[in-house]
CSV table of C-alpha atoms in Angstrom, one decimal:
chain,number,residue,atom,x,y,z
J,90,UNK,CA,-11.6,-6.8,30.3
J,91,UNK,CA,-13.5,-9.5,28.7
J,92,UNK,CA,-11.4,-12.7,28.4
J,93,UNK,CA,-12.3,-14.0,25.0
J,94,UNK,CA,-12.9,-12.0,21.8
J,95,UNK,CA,-15.9,-13.1,19.6
J,96,UNK,CA,-15.5,-14.4,16.1
J,97,UNK,CA,-16.6,-11.0,14.8
J,98,UNK,CA,-13.9,-9.3,16.9
J,99,UNK,CA,-11.3,-11.8,15.7
J,100,UNK,CA,-12.3,-10.8,12.1
J,101,UNK,CA,-11.9,-7.1,13.1
J,102,UNK,CA,-8.5,-7.6,14.7
J,103,UNK,CA,-7.2,-10.0,12.1
J,104,UNK,CA,-5.4,-7.4,9.9
J,105,UNK,CA,-3.6,-6.0,13.0
J,106,UNK,CA,-2.8,-9.5,14.1
J,107,UNK,CA,-1.1,-10.2,10.8
J,108,UNK,CA,1.0,-7.1,11.2
J,109,UNK,CA,1.8,-7.9,14.8
J,110,UNK,CA,0.2,-4.7,16.0
J,111,UNK,CA,-2.0,-6.1,18.7
J,112,UNK,CA,-1.1,-5.5,22.4
J,113,UNK,CA,0.4,-8.6,24.1
J,114,UNK,CA,-2.9,-9.1,25.9
J,115,UNK,CA,-5.0,-8.9,22.7
J,116,UNK,CA,-2.6,-11.2,21.0
J,117,UNK,CA,-2.8,-13.8,23.7
J,118,UNK,CA,-6.6,-13.7,23.7
J,119,UNK,CA,-6.6,-13.7,19.9
J,120,UNK,CA,-4.5,-16.9,19.8
J,121,UNK,CA,-6.5,-18.5,22.5
J,122,UNK,CA,-9.6,-18.0,20.4
J,123,UNK,CA,-7.9,-19.4,17.4
J,124,UNK,CA,-6.9,-22.5,19.3
J,125,UNK,CA,-10.6,-23.2,19.9
J,126,UNK,CA,-12.3,-22.0,16.8
J,127,UNK,CA,-11.7,-23.7,13.5
J,128,UNK,CA,-13.6,-21.1,11.5
J,129,UNK,CA,-11.6,-18.3,12.8
J,130,UNK,CA,-8.4,-20.2,12.1
J,131,UNK,CA,-9.5,-20.6,8.6
J,132,UNK,CA,-10.5,-17.0,8.3
J,133,UNK,CA,-7.2,-15.7,9.6
J,134,UNK,CA,-5.3,-18.1,7.4
J,135,UNK,CA,-7.2,-16.9,4.4
J,136,UNK,CA,-6.6,-13.2,5.2
J,137,UNK,CA,-2.9,-14.0,5.5
J,138,UNK,CA,-3.1,-15.8,2.1
J,139,UNK,CA,-4.8,-12.7,0.6
J,140,UNK,CA,-2.0,-10.5,1.8
J,141,UNK,CA,0.7,-13.0,0.5
J,142,UNK,CA,-1.2,-13.2,-2.9
J,143,UNK,CA,-1.1,-9.4,-3.2
J,144,UNK,CA,2.7,-9.5,-2.6
J,145,UNK,CA,3.0,-12.1,-5.3
J,146,UNK,CA,1.1,-10.0,-7.8
J,147,UNK,CA,3.4,-7.1,-7.0
J,148,UNK,CA,6.6,-9.1,-7.5
J,149,UNK,CA,5.4,-10.2,-10.9
J,150,UNK,CA,4.9,-6.6,-11.9
J,151,UNK,CA,8.4,-5.5,-11.0
J,152,UNK,CA,10.1,-6.7,-14.1
J,153,UNK,CA,9.5,-3.8,-16.5
J,154,UNK,CA,11.0,-0.7,-15.1
J,155,UNK,CA,14.4,0.0,-16.8
J,156,UNK,CA,13.8,2.2,-19.8
J,157,UNK,CA,11.5,4.4,-17.7
J,158,UNK,CA,14.5,5.1,-15.5
J,159,UNK,CA,16.6,6.4,-18.3
J,160,UNK,CA,13.7,8.6,-19.4
J,161,UNK,CA,13.4,10.1,-15.9
J,162,UNK,CA,17.1,10.9,-15.7
J,163,UNK,CA,16.9,12.7,-19.0
J,164,UNK,CA,13.9,14.7,-17.8
J,165,UNK,CA,15.7,15.7,-14.6
J,166,UNK,CA,18.8,16.8,-16.5
J,167,UNK,CA,16.7,19.0,-18.8
J,168,UNK,CA,15.0,20.6,-15.8
J,169,UNK,CA,18.3,21.2,-14.1
J,170,UNK,CA,19.7,22.9,-17.2
J,171,UNK,CA,16.7,25.2,-17.5
J,172,UNK,CA,16.9,26.4,-13.9
J,173,UNK,CA,20.5,26.1,-12.9
J,174,UNK,CA,21.3,26.6,-9.1
J,175,UNK,CA,18.6,28.7,-7.6
J,176,UNK,CA,20.5,30.7,-5.1
J,177,UNK,CA,19.5,30.0,-1.5
J,178,UNK,CA,16.5,28.0,-2.3
J,179,UNK,CA,13.2,29.8,-2.5
K,171,UNK,CA,16.9,-5.6,-7.0
K,172,UNK,CA,19.1,-2.6,-7.2
K,173,UNK,CA,22.5,-1.9,-5.6
K,174,UNK,CA,22.7,-0.7,-2.1
K,175,UNK,CA,21.4,2.9,-1.9
K,176,UNK,CA,23.7,5.2,0.0
K,177,UNK,CA,22.3,6.9,3.2
K,178,UNK,CA,20.2,10.1,2.9
K,179,UNK,CA,23.1,11.9,4.6
K,180,UNK,CA,25.4,11.0,1.7
K,181,UNK,CA,22.8,11.2,-1.0
K,182,UNK,CA,21.1,14.6,-0.4
K,183,UNK,CA,24.2,16.8,-0.8
K,184,UNK,CA,25.1,14.9,-3.9
K,185,UNK,CA,21.6,15.4,-5.3
K,186,UNK,CA,21.8,19.1,-4.5
K,187,UNK,CA,25.1,19.2,-6.4
K,188,UNK,CA,23.4,17.6,-9.4
K,189,UNK,CA,25.5,14.5,-9.2
K,190,UNK,CA,24.2,12.2,-12.0
K,191,UNK,CA,25.3,9.0,-10.3
K,192,UNK,CA,23.3,9.9,-7.3
K,193,UNK,CA,20.2,10.7,-9.4
K,194,UNK,CA,20.5,7.4,-11.2
K,195,UNK,CA,20.6,5.6,-7.9
K,196,UNK,CA,17.7,7.4,-6.4
K,197,UNK,CA,15.6,7.1,-9.6
K,198,UNK,CA,16.4,3.4,-9.9
K,199,UNK,CA,15.5,2.9,-6.2
K,200,UNK,CA,12.3,4.9,-6.1
K,201,UNK,CA,10.7,5.4,-9.5
K,202,UNK,CA,9.0,2.0,-9.7
K,203,UNK,CA,7.5,2.5,-6.2
K,204,UNK,CA,6.4,6.0,-7.2
K,205,UNK,CA,4.6,4.7,-10.3
K,206,UNK,CA,2.8,2.1,-8.2
K,207,UNK,CA,1.7,4.7,-5.7
K,208,UNK,CA,0.5,7.0,-8.5
K,209,UNK,CA,-1.3,4.2,-10.2
K,210,UNK,CA,-3.1,3.3,-6.9
K,211,UNK,CA,-4.4,6.9,-6.6
K,212,UNK,CA,-5.0,8.1,-10.1
K,213,UNK,CA,-5.3,4.8,-12.1
K,214,UNK,CA,-2.9,3.4,-14.7
K,215,UNK,CA,-3.7,5.8,-17.6
K,216,UNK,CA,-1.9,8.9,-16.1
K,217,UNK,CA,0.3,7.2,-13.4
K,218,UNK,CA,3.5,7.7,-15.4
K,219,UNK,CA,2.7,11.3,-16.0
K,220,UNK,CA,2.1,11.9,-12.3
K,221,UNK,CA,5.3,10.2,-11.4
K,222,UNK,CA,7.2,12.4,-13.8
K,223,UNK,CA,5.6,15.5,-12.5
K,224,UNK,CA,6.5,14.4,-9.0
K,225,UNK,CA,10.2,14.0,-9.9
K,226,UNK,CA,10.2,17.6,-11.2
K,227,UNK,CA,8.6,18.7,-7.9
K,228,UNK,CA,11.2,16.8,-6.0
K,229,UNK,CA,14.0,18.5,-7.8
K,230,UNK,CA,12.4,21.9,-7.2
K,231,UNK,CA,11.7,21.3,-3.6
K,232,UNK,CA,14.9,19.5,-2.6
K,233,UNK,CA,16.8,22.6,-1.5
K,234,UNK,CA,14.1,23.2,1.1
K,235,UNK,CA,13.8,19.6,2.3
K,236,UNK,CA,13.9,19.7,6.1
K,237,UNK,CA,14.7,16.1,6.7
K,238,UNK,CA,11.9,15.5,9.1
K,239,UNK,CA,11.3,12.2,7.4
K,240,UNK,CA,13.5,9.9,5.2
K,241,UNK,CA,14.1,11.0,1.6
K,242,UNK,CA,12.0,8.0,0.5
K,243,UNK,CA,9.0,9.0,2.6
K,244,UNK,CA,9.3,12.6,1.5
K,245,UNK,CA,9.5,11.7,-2.2
K,246,UNK,CA,6.5,9.4,-1.9
K,247,UNK,CA,4.5,12.1,-0.1
K,248,UNK,CA,5.1,14.4,-3.1
K,249,UNK,CA,3.8,11.7,-5.4
K,250,UNK,CA,0.8,11.2,-3.2
K,251,UNK,CA,0.0,14.9,-3.1
K,252,UNK,CA,0.6,15.3,-6.9
K,253,UNK,CA,-1.7,12.4,-7.5
K,254,UNK,CA,-4.4,13.6,-5.1
K,255,UNK,CA,-4.4,17.1,-6.7
K,256,UNK,CA,-4.5,15.5,-10.2
K,257,UNK,CA,-7.4,13.3,-9.2
K,258,UNK,CA,-9.4,16.3,-7.8
K,259,UNK,CA,-8.9,18.0,-11.2
K,260,UNK,CA,-9.8,15.0,-13.2
K,261,UNK,CA,-13.1,14.2,-11.5
K,262,UNK,CA,-14.6,16.4,-8.9
K,263,UNK,CA,-17.1,13.8,-7.9
K,264,UNK,CA,-14.7,11.1,-6.9
K,265,UNK,CA,-14.0,11.0,-3.2
K,266,UNK,CA,-10.5,10.0,-2.1
K,267,UNK,CA,-11.8,8.3,1.0
K,268,UNK,CA,-14.4,5.7,1.5
K,269,UNK,CA,-17.6,7.1,3.0
K,270,UNK,CA,-17.1,6.9,6.7
K,271,UNK,CA,-19.0,4.8,9.1
K,272,UNK,CA,-18.9,1.2,8.3
K,273,UNK,CA,-15.3,0.5,9.3
K,274,UNK,CA,-16.2,-2.7,11.3
K,275,UNK,CA,-19.3,-3.7,9.4
K,276,UNK,CA,-17.6,-4.9,6.2
K,277,UNK,CA,-18.5,-8.5,6.9
K,278,UNK,CA,-21.1,-7.9,9.6
K,279,UNK,CA,-23.6,-10.1,7.8
K,280,UNK,CA,-21.3,-13.1,8.4
K,281,UNK,CA,-21.9,-13.0,12.1
K,282,UNK,CA,-24.9,-13.6,14.2
K,283,UNK,CA,-26.1,-11.4,17.1
K,284,UNK,CA,-23.7,-13.1,19.6
K,285,UNK,CA,-20.7,-12.4,17.3
K,286,UNK,CA,-20.3,-16.0,16.1
K,287,UNK,CA,-20.0,-17.0,12.4
K,288,UNK,CA,-23.5,-17.2,10.9
K,289,UNK,CA,-22.1,-19.1,7.9
K,290,UNK,CA,-18.6,-20.5,8.2
K,291,UNK,CA,-15.8,-19.3,5.9
K,292,UNK,CA,-15.6,-21.3,2.7
K,293,UNK,CA,-12.7,-23.7,2.3
K,294,UNK,CA,-10.4,-22.4,-0.4
K,295,UNK,CA,-9.0,-24.9,-2.8
K,296,UNK,CA,-5.5,-23.5,-2.8
K,297,UNK,CA,-2.5,-24.1,-0.6
K,298,UNK,CA,-0.3,-21.2,-1.8
K,299,UNK,CA,-0.7,-17.8,-3.4
K,300,UNK,CA,0.6,-19.4,-6.6
K,301,UNK,CA,-2.4,-21.8,-6.5
K,302,UNK,CA,-4.7,-18.8,-6.1
K,303,UNK,CA,-3.1,-16.9,-9.0
K,304,UNK,CA,-3.1,-19.9,-11.3
K,305,UNK,CA,-6.8,-19.3,-11.9
K,306,UNK,CA,-7.3,-16.5,-14.5
K,307,UNK,CA,-10.9,-16.0,-13.3
K,308,UNK,CA,-9.8,-15.5,-9.7
K,309,UNK,CA,-7.1,-13.2,-10.8
K,310,UNK,CA,-9.7,-11.1,-12.6
K,311,UNK,CA,-11.8,-11.1,-9.5
K,312,UNK,CA,-8.9,-9.7,-7.5
K,313,UNK,CA,-8.2,-7.0,-10.1
K,314,UNK,CA,-11.9,-6.0,-10.1
K,315,UNK,CA,-11.8,-5.8,-6.3
K,316,UNK,CA,-8.6,-3.7,-6.4
K,317,UNK,CA,-10.2,-1.3,-8.8
K,318,UNK,CA,-13.3,-1.0,-6.6
K,319,UNK,CA,-11.3,0.2,-3.6
K,320,UNK,CA,-11.2,3.9,-2.8
K,321,UNK,CA,-7.9,5.6,-4.0
K,322,UNK,CA,-6.6,5.9,-0.4
K,323,UNK,CA,-7.5,2.3,0.4
K,324,UNK,CA,-5.7,1.1,-2.7
K,325,UNK,CA,-2.7,3.3,-1.9
K,326,UNK,CA,-2.5,1.9,1.7
K,327,UNK,CA,-2.8,-1.6,0.4
K,328,UNK,CA,-0.3,-1.1,-2.4
K,329,UNK,CA,2.3,0.5,-0.1
K,330,UNK,CA,1.9,-2.1,2.7
K,331,UNK,CA,1.2,-5.4,1.1
K,332,UNK,CA,2.6,-4.9,-2.4
K,333,UNK,CA,5.6,-2.7,-1.7
K,334,UNK,CA,6.3,-3.6,1.9
K,335,UNK,CA,6.5,-0.2,3.5
K,336,UNK,CA,5.9,0.1,7.3
K,337,UNK,CA,2.7,1.6,8.6
K,338,UNK,CA,4.3,4.7,10.1
K,339,UNK,CA,5.8,5.8,6.7
K,340,UNK,CA,2.6,5.0,4.9
K,341,UNK,CA,0.6,7.3,7.2
K,342,UNK,CA,3.2,10.1,6.6
K,343,UNK,CA,3.1,9.5,2.8
K,344,UNK,CA,-0.7,9.6,2.6
K,345,UNK,CA,-1.1,12.3,5.3
K,346,UNK,CA,-3.5,10.3,7.4
K,347,UNK,CA,-3.5,9.5,11.1
K,348,UNK,CA,-2.1,6.2,12.3
K,349,UNK,CA,-5.6,4.9,13.1
K,350,UNK,CA,-7.0,6.1,9.8
K,351,UNK,CA,-4.2,4.4,8.0
K,352,UNK,CA,-4.9,1.1,9.8
K,353,UNK,CA,-8.6,1.4,8.9
K,354,UNK,CA,-7.8,2.0,5.3
K,355,UNK,CA,-5.5,-1.1,5.2
K,356,UNK,CA,-8.0,-3.2,7.2
K,357,UNK,CA,-10.9,-2.4,4.9
K,358,UNK,CA,-8.8,-2.9,1.7
K,359,UNK,CA,-7.6,-6.3,2.8
K,360,UNK,CA,-11.0,-7.4,3.8
K,361,UNK,CA,-12.5,-6.4,0.5
K,362,UNK,CA,-9.9,-8.3,-1.5
K,363,UNK,CA,-10.4,-11.3,0.9
K,364,UNK,CA,-14.1,-11.0,0.4
K,365,UNK,CA,-13.7,-11.1,-3.4
K,366,UNK,CA,-11.7,-14.3,-3.2
K,367,UNK,CA,-14.2,-15.8,-0.7
K,368,UNK,CA,-17.0,-15.0,-3.1
K,369,UNK,CA,-15.2,-16.7,-5.9
K,370,UNK,CA,-14.9,-19.9,-3.9
K,371,UNK,CA,-18.5,-19.8,-2.8
K,372,UNK,CA,-19.7,-20.0,-6.4
């Protein structure tokens, strides 16, 4: 096994690195590369930033869900009235 | 966000008995997530409709649910399948997946023959996600990049980075292999990253 991944390989593994999905060996080599390469440090940091930003966008969207829920419950009740208790499934 | 959801073991019999409290709990817990997933696959215009159709399918199929996955994963898989079917009907030409092949070459141009950076990553003038999102233009760039993803890439990204599901569940929901799921996520993240990078290069 080659000791040190290239910058390109770092870029390819960065997503798995952020998810902690690299093997211990890969992770060690990845970190070793980061220690020595300012560009890859920047790149990985930015990818992490990208992920965090997406999470932020999602949390802003979460506010508006309540009336939908009432509507769905009503829909489910209607459906259950129309087809009460199917015996033994299908 | 919502009160503690009871375990599947407790919930499923109550759902089968048409217990309204149980339904309210499950709908409160999962409906938002379902709409997000539907939106990722079919787009915002018909996402609510797809989520509703998925609920009806869930009610119909629940007596036959074999519990090989969690209720949440199973429900989301029904959303995913409802959405995929709908998408195929809407537009026969749209492919769910990205055309295969270039899984590692998204940013190949950035590297020279020996695999080093050909041009270094730009410095981003932002220290937090809030800084990034403070710029309306950048936000618009991110939205455009999200829309340009394939439906499955967008679904993987939505479930992982916006809704926080684990990869194993995501692969079950989207019915893709573990490695395909990772490729979808990897590509989607890199495309969004590239959009931000481009913004700062200008």
